[in-house]
PDB file of C-alpha atoms in Angstrom:
ATOM      1  CA  MET A   1     160.617 151.132  88.835  1.00  0.00           C
ATOM      2  CA  LYS A   2     158.697 148.319  90.521  1.00  0.00           C
ATOM      3  CA  ASN A   3     160.737 145.641  88.680  1.00  0.00           C
ATOM      4  CA  LYS A   4     163.991 147.344  89.680  1.00  0.00           C
ATOM      5  CA  LYS A   5     162.990 147.230  93.354  1.00  0.00           C
ATOM      6  CA  TYR A   6     161.953 143.582  93.094  1.00  0.00           C
ATOM      7  CA  TYR A   7     165.256 142.523  91.517  1.00  0.00           C
ATOM      8  CA  ALA A   8     167.250 144.532  94.061  1.00  0.00           C
ATOM      9  CA  GLU A   9     165.393 142.742  96.852  1.00  0.00           C
ATOM     10  CA  GLN A  10     166.178 139.369  95.269  1.00  0.00           C
ATOM     11  CA  GLU A  11     169.947 139.795  94.908  1.00  0.00           C
ATOM     12  CA  TRP A  12     170.539 137.749  98.056  1.00  0.00           C
ATOM     13  CA  ARG A  13     169.578 134.622  96.075  1.00  0.00           C
ATOM     14  CA  TYR A  14     172.809 134.726  94.054  1.00  0.00           C
ATOM     15  CA  THR A  15     175.094 134.403  97.067  1.00  0.00           C
ATOM     16  CA  ALA A  16     172.998 132.600  99.688  1.00  0.00           C
ATOM     17  CA  ASP A  17     173.875 129.225 101.145  1.00  0.00           C
ATOM     18  CA  ALA A  18     171.066 126.670 101.380  1.00  0.00           C
ATOM     19  CA  ILE A  19     170.663 124.972 104.752  1.00  0.00           C
ATOM     20  CA  VAL A  20     168.419 121.907 104.580  1.00  0.00           C
ATOM     21  CA  LYS A  21     167.475 118.631 106.222  1.00  0.00           C
ATOM     22  CA  TYR A  22     167.849 116.696 102.973  1.00  0.00           C
ATOM     23  CA  PRO A  23     170.928 114.477 102.444  1.00  0.00           C
ATOM     24  CA  PRO A  24     172.909 115.352  99.297  1.00  0.00           C
ATOM     25  CA  GLN A  25     172.930 111.806  97.902  1.00  0.00           C
ATOM     26  CA  TYR A  26     169.201 112.024  97.131  1.00  0.00           C
ATOM     27  CA  TYR A  27     169.485 114.984  94.729  1.00  0.00           C
ATOM     28  CA  ASN A  28     169.678 114.146  91.049  1.00  0.00           C
ATOM     29  CA  LYS A  29     171.827 115.952  88.455  1.00  0.00           C
ATOM     30  CA  LYS A  30     169.090 118.548  87.948  1.00  0.00           C
ATOM     31  CA  GLY A  31     169.071 119.402  91.664  1.00  0.00           C
ATOM     32  CA  ILE A  32     165.732 117.690  92.304  1.00  0.00           C
ATOM     33  CA  TYR A  33     165.312 115.789  95.557  1.00  0.00           C
ATOM     34  CA  THR A  34     164.240 112.251  94.664  1.00  0.00           C
ATOM     35  CA  LYS A  35     163.415 110.613  98.004  1.00  0.00           C
ATOM     36  CA  CYS A  36     159.820 110.710  99.234  1.00  0.00           C
ATOM     37  CA  GLU A  37     160.142 112.625 102.491  1.00  0.00           C
ATOM     38  CA  TRP A  38     158.085 115.002 104.624  1.00  0.00           C
ATOM     39  CA  THR A  39     158.374 118.666 103.712  1.00  0.00           C
ATOM     40  CA  GLU A  40     156.127 120.523 106.152  1.00  0.00           C
ATOM     41  CA  ARG A  41     154.343 120.298 109.457  1.00  0.00           C
ATOM     42  CA  ASP A  42     151.088 119.290 107.780  1.00  0.00           C
ATOM     43  CA  ASP A  43     152.813 115.989 106.923  1.00  0.00           C
ATOM     44  CA  VAL A  44     152.742 114.913 110.603  1.00  0.00           C
ATOM     45  CA  GLY A  45     150.711 111.718 110.836  1.00  0.00           C
ATOM     46  CA  LEU A  46     151.572 110.549 107.321  1.00  0.00           C
ATOM     47  CA  ILE A  47     153.736 107.560 106.364  1.00  0.00           C
ATOM     48  CA  PHE A  48     157.107 108.097 104.682  1.00  0.00           C
ATOM     49  CA  ASP A  49     159.358 105.169 103.797  1.00  0.00           C
ATOM     50  CA  ASN A  50     157.157 102.827 105.905  1.00  0.00           C
ATOM     51  CA  HIS A  51     157.533 105.138 108.926  1.00  0.00           C
ATOM     52  CA  LEU A  52     154.871 107.247 110.655  1.00  0.00           C
ATOM     53  CA  PHE A  53     156.080 110.858 110.818  1.00  0.00           C
ATOM     54  CA  THR A  54     155.429 112.158 114.354  1.00  0.00           C
ATOM     55  CA  ILE A  55     155.158 115.583 115.957  1.00  0.00           C
ATOM     56  CA  GLU A  56     158.201 114.762 118.078  1.00  0.00           C
ATOM     57  CA  GLU A  57     160.295 114.189 114.952  1.00  0.00           C
ATOM     58  CA  TYR A  58     159.014 117.427 113.470  1.00  0.00           C
ATOM     59  CA  LEU A  59     159.899 119.429 116.597  1.00  0.00           C
ATOM     60  CA  LEU A  60     163.395 117.903 116.751  1.00  0.00           C
ATOM     61  CA  MET A  61     164.069 118.934 113.150  1.00  0.00           C
ATOM     62  CA  GLU A  62     162.638 122.400 113.726  1.00  0.00           C
ATOM     63  CA  GLN A  63     165.031 122.818 116.668  1.00  0.00           C
ATOM     64  CA  LYS A  64     167.985 121.960 114.415  1.00  0.00           C
ATOM     65  CA  TYR A  65     167.134 124.940 112.212  1.00  0.00           C
ATOM     66  CA  VAL A  66     166.858 127.185 115.259  1.00  0.00           C
ATOM     67  CA  ASN A  67     170.244 125.875 116.418  1.00  0.00           C
ATOM     68  CA  ALA A  68     171.758 126.581 112.988  1.00  0.00           C
ATOM     69  CA  VAL A  69     170.641 130.231 113.062  1.00  0.00           C
ATOM     70  CA  LEU A  70     171.917 130.696 116.606  1.00  0.00           C
ATOM     71  CA  ARG A  71     175.243 129.005 115.822  1.00  0.00           C
ATOM     72  CA  ILE A  72     175.864 131.200 112.786  1.00  0.00           C
ATOM     73  CA  MET A  73     175.057 134.261 114.883  1.00  0.00           C
ATOM     74  CA  GLU A  74     177.434 133.049 117.595  1.00  0.00           C
ATOM     75  CA  LEU A  75     180.257 132.492 115.116  1.00  0.00           C
ATOM     76  CA  LEU A  76     179.789 136.046 113.829  1.00  0.00           C
ATOM     77  CA  ASN A  77     179.418 137.524 117.341  1.00  0.00           C
ATOM     78  CA  CYS A  78     175.952 138.763 116.370  1.00  0.00           C
ATOM     79  CA  LYS A  79     173.555 139.492 119.259  1.00  0.00           C
ATOM     80  CA  TYR A  80     170.372 140.486 117.391  1.00  0.00           C
ATOM     81  CA  LEU A  81     168.653 140.437 114.010  1.00  0.00           C
ATOM     82  CA  THR A  82     166.140 142.832 112.459  1.00  0.00           C
ATOM     83  CA  ILE A  83     163.100 141.890 110.363  1.00  0.00           C
ATOM     84  CA  THR A  84     163.816 143.126 106.845  1.00  0.00           C
ATOM     85  CA  TYR A  85     160.840 141.695 104.966  1.00  0.00           C
ATOM     86  CA  ILE A  86     157.337 140.381 105.675  1.00  0.00           C
ATOM     87  CA  ALA A  87     155.383 138.884 102.786  1.00  0.00           C
ATOM     88  CA  GLU A  88     151.958 138.617 104.418  1.00  0.00           C
ATOM     89  CA  THR A  89     148.982 140.550 103.227  1.00  0.00           C
ATOM     90  CA  SER A  90     146.195 141.261 105.709  1.00  0.00           C
ATOM     91  CA  MET A  91     144.253 138.307 104.241  1.00  0.00           C
ATOM     92  CA  GLY A  92     147.266 136.051 104.642  1.00  0.00           C
ATOM     93  CA  ALA A  93     147.734 137.184 108.230  1.00  0.00           C
ATOM     94  CA  LYS A  94     144.082 136.431 109.041  1.00  0.00           C
ATOM     95  CA  TYR A  95     144.449 132.973 107.519  1.00  0.00           C
ATOM     96  CA  ASN A  96     147.622 132.297 109.531  1.00  0.00           C
ATOM     97  CA  VAL A  97     146.000 133.449 112.782  1.00  0.00           C
ATOM     98  CA  LYS A  98     143.100 131.095 112.095  1.00  0.00           C
ATOM     99  CA  ARG A  99     145.547 128.219 111.462  1.00  0.00           C
ATOM    100  CA  MET A 100     147.269 128.992 114.769  1.00  0.00           C
ATOM    101  CA  LEU A 101     144.017 129.003 116.744  1.00  0.00           C
ATOM    102  CA  VAL A 102     142.173 126.025 115.284  1.00  0.00           C
ATOM    103  CA  GLY A 103     144.788 123.873 113.573  1.00  0.00           C
ATOM    104  CA  ASP A 104     146.189 120.515 114.599  1.00  0.00           C
ATOM    105  CA  PHE A 105     149.228 122.336 115.962  1.00  0.00           C
ATOM    106  CA  PHE A 106     147.231 124.556 118.334  1.00  0.00           C
ATOM    107  CA  GLU A 107     149.053 123.243 121.411  1.00  0.00           C
ATOM    108  CA  TYR A 108     152.381 124.085 119.764  1.00  0.00           C
ATOM    109  CA  ASP A 109     151.358 127.342 118.054  1.00  0.00           C
ATOM    110  CA  LYS A 110     149.441 129.084 120.843  1.00  0.00           C
ATOM    111  CA  GLU A 111     152.586 130.256 122.631  1.00  0.00           C
ATOM    112  CA  TYR A 112     153.629 132.211 119.507  1.00  0.00           C
ATOM    113  CA  PHE A 113     150.331 134.032 118.940  1.00  0.00           C
ATOM    114  CA  ASP A 114     151.216 137.260 120.781  1.00  0.00           C
ATOM    115  CA  PHE A 115     154.656 137.365 119.193  1.00  0.00           C
ATOM    116  CA  TYR A 116     153.184 136.789 115.711  1.00  0.00           C
ATOM    117  CA  ALA A 117     150.848 139.743 116.235  1.00  0.00           C
ATOM    118  CA  SER A 118     153.822 141.954 117.157  1.00  0.00           C
ATOM    119  CA  ILE A 119     156.075 141.451 114.129  1.00  0.00           C
ATOM    120  CA  TYR A 120     156.725 144.252 111.657  1.00  0.00           C
ATOM    121  CA  GLU A 121     159.475 145.250 109.237  1.00  0.00           C
ATOM    122  CA  GLY A 122     162.270 146.929 111.146  1.00  0.00           C
ATOM    123  CA  LYS A 123     161.568 145.117 114.433  1.00  0.00           C
ATOM    124  CA  ARG A 124     164.786 144.289 116.270  1.00  0.00           C
ATOM    125  CA  LEU A 125     164.727 140.707 117.547  1.00  0.00           C
ATOM    126  CA  ASN A 126     166.389 139.290 120.640  1.00  0.00           C
ATOM    127  CA  ILE A 127     167.518 135.653 120.752  1.00  0.00           C
ATOM    128  CA  LYS A 128     164.178 134.297 122.037  1.00  0.00           C
ATOM    129  CA  GLN A 129     162.266 136.208 119.351  1.00  0.00           C
ATOM    130  CA  ILE A 130     164.658 134.923 116.680  1.00  0.00           C
ATOM    131  CA  GLU A 131     163.978 131.348 117.800  1.00  0.00           C
ATOM    132  CA  ASP A 132     160.230 132.012 117.620  1.00  0.00           C
ATOM    133  CA  LEU A 133     160.446 133.619 114.187  1.00  0.00           C
ATOM    134  CA  VAL A 134     162.438 130.693 112.764  1.00  0.00           C
ATOM    135  CA  ARG A 135     159.690 128.356 113.993  1.00  0.00           C
ATOM    136  CA  LEU A 136     156.916 130.540 112.558  1.00  0.00           C
ATOM    137  CA  ASN A 137     158.680 130.569 109.169  1.00  0.00           C
ATOM    138  CA  LEU A 138     159.206 126.800 109.142  1.00  0.00           C
ATOM    139  CA  ARG A 139     155.561 126.271 110.125  1.00  0.00           C
ATOM    140  CA  GLN A 140     154.574 128.495 107.198  1.00  0.00           C
ATOM    141  CA  LEU A 141     152.753 130.877 109.523  1.00  0.00           C
ATOM    142  CA  THR A 142     154.803 133.796 108.256  1.00  0.00           C
ATOM    143  CA  CYS A 143     157.205 134.524 105.452  1.00  0.00           C
ATOM    144  CA  THR A 144     159.824 136.868 106.835  1.00  0.00           C
ATOM    145  CA  SER A 145     163.485 137.606 106.323  1.00  0.00           C
ATOM    146  CA  PHE A 146     165.788 138.967 108.985  1.00  0.00           C
ATOM    147  CA  ALA A 147     169.319 140.331 109.015  1.00  0.00           C
ATOM    148  CA  ASN A 148     172.055 142.206 110.815  1.00  0.00           C
ATOM    149  CA  LYS A 149     173.768 144.504 108.321  1.00  0.00           C
ATOM    150  CA  LYS A 150     176.654 145.293 110.671  1.00  0.00           C
ATOM    151  CA  HIS A 151     177.571 141.615 110.929  1.00  0.00           C
ATOM    152  CA  HIS A 152     176.744 140.877 107.258  1.00  0.00           C
ATOM    153  CA  ILE A 153     174.251 138.151 108.054  1.00  0.00           C
ATOM    154  CA  GLU A 154     170.767 137.519 106.665  1.00  0.00           C
ATOM    155  CA  PHE A 155     168.272 134.668 106.662  1.00  0.00           C
ATOM    156  CA  HIS A 156     165.474 133.859 104.203  1.00  0.00           C
ATOM    157  CA  PHE A 157     163.063 130.930 104.028  1.00  0.00           C
ATOM    158  CA  GLY A 158     161.778 128.984 101.054  1.00  0.00           C
ATOM    159  CA  ASN A 159     159.250 126.186 100.801  1.00  0.00           C
ATOM    160  CA  ASP A 160     159.797 122.630 102.015  1.00  0.00           C
ATOM    161  CA  PHE A 161     162.201 123.422 104.880  1.00  0.00           C
ATOM    162  CA  TYR A 162     164.757 125.293 102.792  1.00  0.00           C
ATOM    163  CA  MET A 163     166.526 128.035 104.716  1.00  0.00           C
ATOM    164  CA  TYR A 164     168.968 130.424 103.066  1.00  0.00           C
ATOM    165  CA  CYS A 165     171.734 132.402 104.692  1.00  0.00           C
ATOM    166  CA  ASN A 166     174.167 135.029 103.517  1.00  0.00           C
ATOM    167  CA  ASN A 167     177.148 135.534 105.795  1.00  0.00           C
ATOM    168  CA  GLN A 168     180.905 136.058 105.786  1.00  0.00           C
ATOM    169  CA  LEU A 169     181.926 132.702 107.223  1.00  0.00           C
ATOM    170  CA  SER A 170     184.083 130.459 105.079  1.00  0.00           C
ATOM    171  CA  LYS A 171     182.108 127.710 103.358  1.00  0.00           C
ATOM    172  CA  GLU A 172     184.319 125.087 105.009  1.00  0.00           C
ATOM    173  CA  ILE A 173     183.611 126.328 108.551  1.00  0.00           C
ATOM    174  CA  LEU A 174     179.920 126.818 107.809  1.00  0.00           C
ATOM    175  CA  LYS A 175     179.600 123.303 106.347  1.00  0.00           C
ATOM    176  CA  ILE A 176     181.286 121.730 109.388  1.00  0.00           C
ATOM    177  CA  GLU A 177     179.119 123.665 111.849  1.00  0.00           C
ATOM    178  CA  ILE A 178     175.857 122.963 110.000  1.00  0.00           C
ATOM    179  CA  GLU A 179     176.639 119.240 109.714  1.00  0.00           C
ATOM    180  CA  LYS A 180     177.421 119.071 113.456  1.00  0.00           C
ATOM    181  CA  ILE A 181     173.834 120.193 114.034  1.00  0.00           C
ATOM    182  CA  GLY A 182     172.498 117.469 111.717  1.00  0.00           C
ATOM    183  CA  LEU A 183     171.651 119.574 108.656  1.00  0.00           C
ATOM    184  CA  TYR A 184     173.304 119.991 105.244  1.00  0.00           C
ATOM    185  CA  LEU A 185     174.849 122.970 103.492  1.00  0.00           C
ATOM    186  CA  ASN A 186     174.327 123.465  99.759  1.00  0.00           C
ATOM    187  CA  PRO A 187     173.509 119.818  98.983  1.00  0.00           C
ATOM    188  CA  MET A 188     172.255 120.731  95.492  1.00  0.00           C
ATOM    189  CA  ASP A 189     175.543 122.209  94.256  1.00  0.00           C
ATOM    190  CA  GLY A 190     174.245 125.770  94.299  1.00  0.00           C
ATOM    191  CA  ARG A 191     170.855 125.100  92.708  1.00  0.00           C
ATOM    192  CA  PHE A 192     167.960 126.878  94.406  1.00  0.00           C
ATOM    193  CA  HIS A 193     164.634 125.502  95.530  1.00  0.00           C
ATOM    194  CA  PHE A 194     161.902 128.077  96.127  1.00  0.00           C
TER     195      PHE A 194
END
């Protein structure tokens, strides 16, 4: 019974589109990204391709993901999303709260503390809360999924700045809109990265 539930919860993986910051030309034939590039906020301050990765660059990229979610919602005339899944255990939540309060990102995380404490499965999110939840997922401070069943839209997050979306937009329109924002749609030819 437990396995059946798990597989039912994972069905979204077969139809989801990957939205990423990684250019398609750097994926090899096996779908592995080959360029040495930052993959998380903890990489701020490190050197990649002879360039110091800064907090400003991180925040700009994070905003692109927020913009992608909001644009997809706009195209589908969707006004809210609902949290459908939260992966944290109580130990994980304690660890994430500690990271928010004492980490290098404290100045950037502190504004999300009260919101983080208020999330639960089934919570209906307004636009501001959706923006905050995208950031918390990208910062690996939560692992949540959110959706609007009426508008057939759902978002999931993987590791290394991979965001997945199921929706009813045509792939052509979605690709154009995502690239306008400065991200890429399905650069791995349908291969998943979790």
